[in-house]
Amino acid sequence: MTVSHSIRNAWLADPAQPAARYRYLVEIEGVSPKSDEARIAVAQIPRRGWVADTLRKQDPRGFWVQRKTLYRPKYVATNWRLLVLAELGLTVRHPGVRRAVKLMLEDVGGRDRPFRPPRRRAPLPFCREHGPDDDPLLAR
């Protein structure tokens, strides 16, 4: 089944999902990121749609699911939520993202954490399926 361009564009431009709308406006329609239309979409990103739904699930202390580990369960823990929020346009300028990133940075260096000291050269959390020797960008 093929979706017509007009149906696809209407779905991407829907104000109910401002993260998708912003990217559609700027990347497909060529609207300036400084335009009123794009700036309104950016301002709505944390208030509507997928981002707002995700932020509502965040614990007030900054994590999703549990504080014990910010990496599990897969796809719903803090690490994963931050990756998705970044793709949808949030940065550390948002207080919820800032709290979560602070927790991630507090965990740097622990024995069972992905940001261990370099002696074991652990990969970044989003590259865990591949070791540093498999990826030239991570190899030293």
Coordinates of C-alpha atoms in Angstrom, one line a residue:
M1 CA 0.0 0.0 0.0
T2 CA 1.4 3.4 -1.0
V3 CA 0.5 6.5 1.0
S4 CA 0.0 9.6 -1.1
H5 CA 2.3 12.6 -0.6
S6 CA -0.6 14.7 0.5
I7 CA -1.7 12.2 3.2
R8 CA 2.0 11.8 4.4
N9 CA 2.6 15.6 4.4
A10 CA -0.6 16.2 6.3
W11 CA 0.4 13.7 8.9
L12 CA 3.9 15.1 9.3
A13 CA 2.7 18.7 9.4
D14 CA 0.1 17.9 12.1
P15 CA 0.4 20.4 15.0
A16 CA -0.5 17.5 17.4
Q17 CA 3.1 16.3 16.9
P18 CA 5.3 19.4 16.9
A19 CA 8.6 17.5 16.8
A20 CA 7.6 15.9 13.5
R21 CA 6.0 19.2 12.3
Y22 CA 9.2 21.2 12.9
R23 CA 11.4 18.7 11.0
Y24 CA 8.8 18.5 8.2
L25 CA 8.7 22.3 7.9
V26 CA 12.4 22.8 7.9
E27 CA 13.7 19.6 6.2
I28 CA 11.0 19.0 3.6
E29 CA 9.3 22.3 3.0
G30 CA 12.4 24.3 3.3
V31 CA 10.9 26.8 5.9
S32 CA 13.5 28.8 7.7
P33 CA 14.1 27.6 11.3
K34 CA 13.8 31.3 12.3
S35 CA 10.3 31.6 10.8
D36 CA 7.4 32.1 13.1
E37 CA 5.9 28.8 12.0
A38 CA 9.0 26.8 12.8
R39 CA 9.6 28.7 16.1
I40 CA 6.0 28.0 17.2
A41 CA 6.6 24.3 16.5
V42 CA 9.8 24.2 18.5
A43 CA 8.1 25.9 21.4
Q44 CA 5.4 23.3 21.4
I45 CA 7.7 20.3 21.3
P46 CA 7.8 19.7 25.1
R47 CA 4.1 20.5 25.5
R48 CA 2.4 18.2 23.0
G49 CA 2.7 14.8 21.4
W50 CA 5.3 12.2 21.9
V51 CA 7.7 14.4 23.9
A52 CA 5.0 15.6 26.3
D53 CA 3.9 12.0 26.8
T54 CA 7.5 10.9 27.5
L55 CA 8.2 13.8 29.9
R56 CA 5.0 13.0 31.9
K57 CA 6.4 9.5 32.7
Q58 CA 9.6 11.0 34.1
D59 CA 10.1 10.7 37.9
P60 CA 10.5 14.2 39.4
R61 CA 14.1 13.2 40.4
G62 CA 15.0 12.9 36.8
F63 CA 14.9 9.3 35.8
W64 CA 12.5 7.0 34.0
V65 CA 11.6 3.5 35.4
Q66 CA 14.2 3.2 38.2
R67 CA 17.3 5.0 39.6
K68 CA 19.2 1.8 40.3
T69 CA 20.2 1.6 36.6
L70 CA 19.6 4.2 34.0
Y71 CA 20.1 1.7 31.1
R72 CA 17.5 -1.0 31.9
P73 CA 14.9 -2.0 31.0
K74 CA 15.9 -1.6 27.4
Y75 CA 14.0 1.0 25.4
V76 CA 12.2 2.6 28.4
A77 CA 14.9 3.5 30.9
T78 CA 16.5 6.9 31.2
N79 CA 19.3 6.3 28.6
W80 CA 16.8 5.3 26.0
R81 CA 14.3 8.1 26.8
L82 CA 17.1 10.7 26.5
L83 CA 18.2 9.3 23.1
V84 CA 14.6 9.6 21.8
L85 CA 14.1 13.1 23.3
A86 CA 17.3 14.3 21.7
E87 CA 16.0 13.0 18.3
L88 CA 12.7 14.8 18.8
G89 CA 14.5 18.1 19.5
L90 CA 15.0 18.5 23.2
T91 CA 18.3 19.6 24.7
V92 CA 19.7 20.2 28.2
R93 CA 18.0 23.5 28.1
H94 CA 14.8 21.6 29.1
P95 CA 14.8 21.1 32.9
G96 CA 13.7 17.4 32.6
V97 CA 16.5 16.6 30.2
R98 CA 19.0 18.5 32.4
R99 CA 18.0 16.5 35.5
A100 CA 18.3 13.2 33.6
V101 CA 21.7 14.1 32.1
K102 CA 22.9 15.1 35.6
L103 CA 22.1 11.6 36.8
M104 CA 23.8 10.1 33.8
L105 CA 26.9 12.1 34.6
E106 CA 26.8 11.1 38.3
D107 CA 27.0 7.5 37.2
V108 CA 30.2 8.0 35.2
G109 CA 33.0 5.7 36.4
G110 CA 31.1 3.0 38.3
R111 CA 32.2 -0.6 37.9
D112 CA 29.0 -1.8 36.1
R113 CA 28.4 1.4 34.2
P114 CA 29.0 2.0 30.5
F115 CA 31.2 5.0 31.1
R116 CA 33.9 3.1 33.0
P117 CA 37.5 4.3 33.2
P118 CA 39.3 3.8 29.9
R119 CA 41.3 0.7 30.9
R120 CA 38.4 -1.5 29.5
R121 CA 37.6 1.0 26.8
A122 CA 33.8 0.4 27.1
P123 CA 31.7 1.7 24.1
L124 CA 29.2 4.5 24.4
P125 CA 25.8 3.3 25.7
F126 CA 24.2 3.5 22.2
C127 CA 27.0 1.4 20.7
R128 CA 26.9 -1.5 23.1
E129 CA 26.5 -4.2 20.5
H130 CA 29.9 -3.3 19.0
G131 CA 33.2 -3.1 20.8
P132 CA 35.6 -0.2 20.3
D133 CA 37.8 -2.4 18.0
D134 CA 34.8 -2.9 15.7
D135 CA 34.2 0.8 15.2
P136 CA 37.1 3.0 13.9
L137 CA 35.5 6.0 15.5
L138 CA 35.7 4.3 19.0
A139 CA 39.1 2.6 18.5
R140 CA 42.1 4.3 20.0

